[in-house]
């Protein structure tokens, strides 16, 4: 096992010991208007009704409806709200939760970039290499007349499994646009592979279920899978490439390779 110093990610990390000394003046509740910084300036630009004023004095903060500001600061992103407040010359107090949220956004953007520019290609290469190895196993089992039928079928399903993953990654994975059955060739020149005839029906059925977003019995693994979980969400909806990456990763993450059919449904319901 690699140590941290040998990890490829380690070279991007440099530990820094922060030197922070808290220096926030104490205050007691309820507040007095005369003791609130920028109070007059703020209330001239965003008027507060008596109820809001009383809550501010009592709690030290108040949450107001956006209608009070005539929807001037109606934004989904917190950084956009801060920008609009600055443009309106409204005094701003930057809270700790907003900084933590910006760290979250920064991490999310970093992850998106890594997934689009690095992980996507690596997953494609990995799946394609494993598809090739699986096809070699299948051909070897087929040529070996002494191979049990179970071995050949297992090898065939391995081919189907990786063909589904690659179909989800390539640009034409949508079954409404997928491959001509006569060729079985998918995708652009950079992301292309051939779906073998002996798994094509299973692959197309799996893709139909995934894009159909319903619970169905997997033709490859013979158990009920909730295909509604393959709907891209979060930052994975920001580009088609990330949507494809999401579906492929969900396929790898959710599919269970059970050894026996009785591991799916126990004979004794109490053991399920």
Tab-separated table of C-alpha atoms in Angstrom, residues 68-178:
chain	number	residue	atom	x	y	z
A	68	UNK	CA	-39.395	43.809	1.610
A	69	UNK	CA	-36.459	44.579	-0.667
A	70	UNK	CA	-38.739	44.589	-3.751
A	71	UNK	CA	-36.951	41.446	-4.979
A	72	UNK	CA	-33.735	43.376	-5.585
A	73	UNK	CA	-31.691	40.603	-3.992
A	74	UNK	CA	-33.490	37.560	-5.350
A	75	UNK	CA	-30.639	35.205	-6.312
A	76	UNK	CA	-30.005	31.479	-5.959
A	77	UNK	CA	-26.271	31.880	-5.308
A	78	UNK	CA	-25.100	33.546	-2.107
A	79	UNK	CA	-22.155	35.209	-3.869
A	80	UNK	CA	-24.627	36.862	-6.267
A	81	UNK	CA	-26.575	38.265	-3.321
A	82	UNK	CA	-23.398	39.730	-1.810
A	83	UNK	CA	-22.559	41.298	-5.176
A	84	UNK	CA	-26.025	42.849	-5.489
A	85	UNK	CA	-25.818	44.221	-1.946
A	86	UNK	CA	-22.466	45.806	-2.744
A	87	UNK	CA	-23.804	47.381	-5.938
A	88	UNK	CA	-26.731	48.793	-3.935
A	89	UNK	CA	-24.219	50.152	-1.399
A	90	UNK	CA	-25.916	48.277	1.442
A	91	UNK	CA	-23.645	47.689	4.469
A	92	UNK	CA	-22.598	44.036	4.470
A	93	UNK	CA	-21.806	41.696	7.337
A	94	UNK	CA	-20.037	38.579	6.062
A	95	UNK	CA	-21.127	35.602	8.162
A	96	UNK	CA	-19.078	32.484	8.805
A	97	UNK	CA	-21.651	30.232	7.135
A	98	UNK	CA	-21.286	32.142	3.867
A	99	UNK	CA	-17.539	31.526	3.914
A	100	UNK	CA	-18.101	27.820	4.540
A	101	UNK	CA	-20.596	27.775	1.679
A	102	UNK	CA	-18.047	29.380	-0.638
A	103	UNK	CA	-15.544	26.686	0.348
A	104	UNK	CA	-18.214	24.142	-0.591
A	105	UNK	CA	-18.749	25.838	-3.963
A	106	UNK	CA	-14.997	25.933	-4.556
A	107	UNK	CA	-14.715	22.212	-3.791
A	108	UNK	CA	-17.697	21.472	-6.029
A	109	UNK	CA	-16.143	23.390	-8.930
A	110	UNK	CA	-12.803	21.653	-8.353
A	111	UNK	CA	-14.521	18.259	-8.394
A	112	UNK	CA	-16.432	19.139	-11.582
A	113	UNK	CA	-13.225	20.120	-13.340
A	114	UNK	CA	-11.428	16.973	-12.187
A	115	UNK	CA	-14.320	14.774	-13.304
A	116	UNK	CA	-14.622	16.393	-16.733
A	117	UNK	CA	-10.924	16.762	-17.510
A	118	UNK	CA	-9.375	13.773	-15.724
A	119	UNK	CA	-11.721	11.150	-14.258
A	120	UNK	CA	-13.944	10.853	-17.341
A	121	UNK	CA	-11.048	9.854	-19.589
A	122	UNK	CA	-9.570	7.547	-16.969
A	123	UNK	CA	-12.898	5.767	-16.489
A	124	UNK	CA	-13.257	5.359	-20.256
A	125	UNK	CA	-9.773	3.844	-20.542
A	126	UNK	CA	-10.397	1.523	-17.587
A	127	UNK	CA	-13.752	0.281	-18.877
A	128	UNK	CA	-12.418	-0.205	-22.385
A	129	UNK	CA	-9.434	-2.212	-21.118
A	130	UNK	CA	-11.704	-4.375	-18.963
A	131	UNK	CA	-14.115	-4.849	-21.864
A	132	UNK	CA	-11.229	-6.095	-23.990
A	133	UNK	CA	-10.109	-8.500	-21.250
A	134	UNK	CA	-13.686	-9.730	-20.793
A	135	UNK	CA	-14.077	-10.404	-24.514
A	136	UNK	CA	-10.827	-12.369	-24.489
A	137	UNK	CA	-12.131	-14.438	-21.564
A	138	UNK	CA	-15.375	-15.087	-23.420
A	139	UNK	CA	-13.621	-16.106	-26.641
A	140	UNK	CA	-11.296	-18.406	-24.710
A	141	UNK	CA	-14.214	-20.044	-22.899
A	142	UNK	CA	-16.110	-20.433	-26.166
A	143	UNK	CA	-13.153	-22.039	-27.925
A	144	UNK	CA	-12.536	-24.379	-24.998
A	145	UNK	CA	-15.167	-27.058	-25.399
A	146	UNK	CA	-14.517	-28.297	-21.871
A	147	UNK	CA	-15.496	-24.969	-20.275
A	148	UNK	CA	-18.720	-25.230	-18.255
A	149	UNK	CA	-21.696	-23.302	-19.609
A	150	UNK	CA	-21.704	-21.235	-16.418
A	151	UNK	CA	-18.167	-20.004	-17.127
A	152	UNK	CA	-19.042	-18.954	-20.660
A	153	UNK	CA	-22.212	-17.204	-19.497
A	154	UNK	CA	-20.338	-15.391	-16.719
A	155	UNK	CA	-17.757	-14.200	-19.247
A	156	UNK	CA	-20.524	-13.052	-21.587
A	157	UNK	CA	-22.199	-11.053	-18.829
A	158	UNK	CA	-18.869	-9.409	-17.995
A	159	UNK	CA	-18.716	-8.230	-21.602
A	160	UNK	CA	-22.259	-6.881	-21.342
A	161	UNK	CA	-21.505	-5.125	-18.041
A	162	UNK	CA	-18.578	-3.122	-19.401
A	163	UNK	CA	-20.365	-2.489	-22.700
A	164	UNK	CA	-23.177	-0.792	-20.764
A	165	UNK	CA	-20.668	1.381	-18.888
A	166	UNK	CA	-18.974	2.457	-22.111
A	167	UNK	CA	-22.343	3.080	-23.772
A	168	UNK	CA	-23.256	5.411	-20.916
A	169	UNK	CA	-19.968	7.278	-21.264
A	170	UNK	CA	-19.957	7.705	-25.027
A	171	UNK	CA	-21.788	10.608	-26.605
A	172	UNK	CA	-24.668	8.622	-28.116
A	173	UNK	CA	-25.682	6.516	-25.140
A	174	UNK	CA	-29.314	7.676	-25.376
A	175	UNK	CA	-31.182	4.644	-26.805
A	176	UNK	CA	-33.138	6.999	-29.086
A	177	UNK	CA	-29.874	7.891	-30.813
A	178	UNK	CA	-27.802	4.772	-30.272
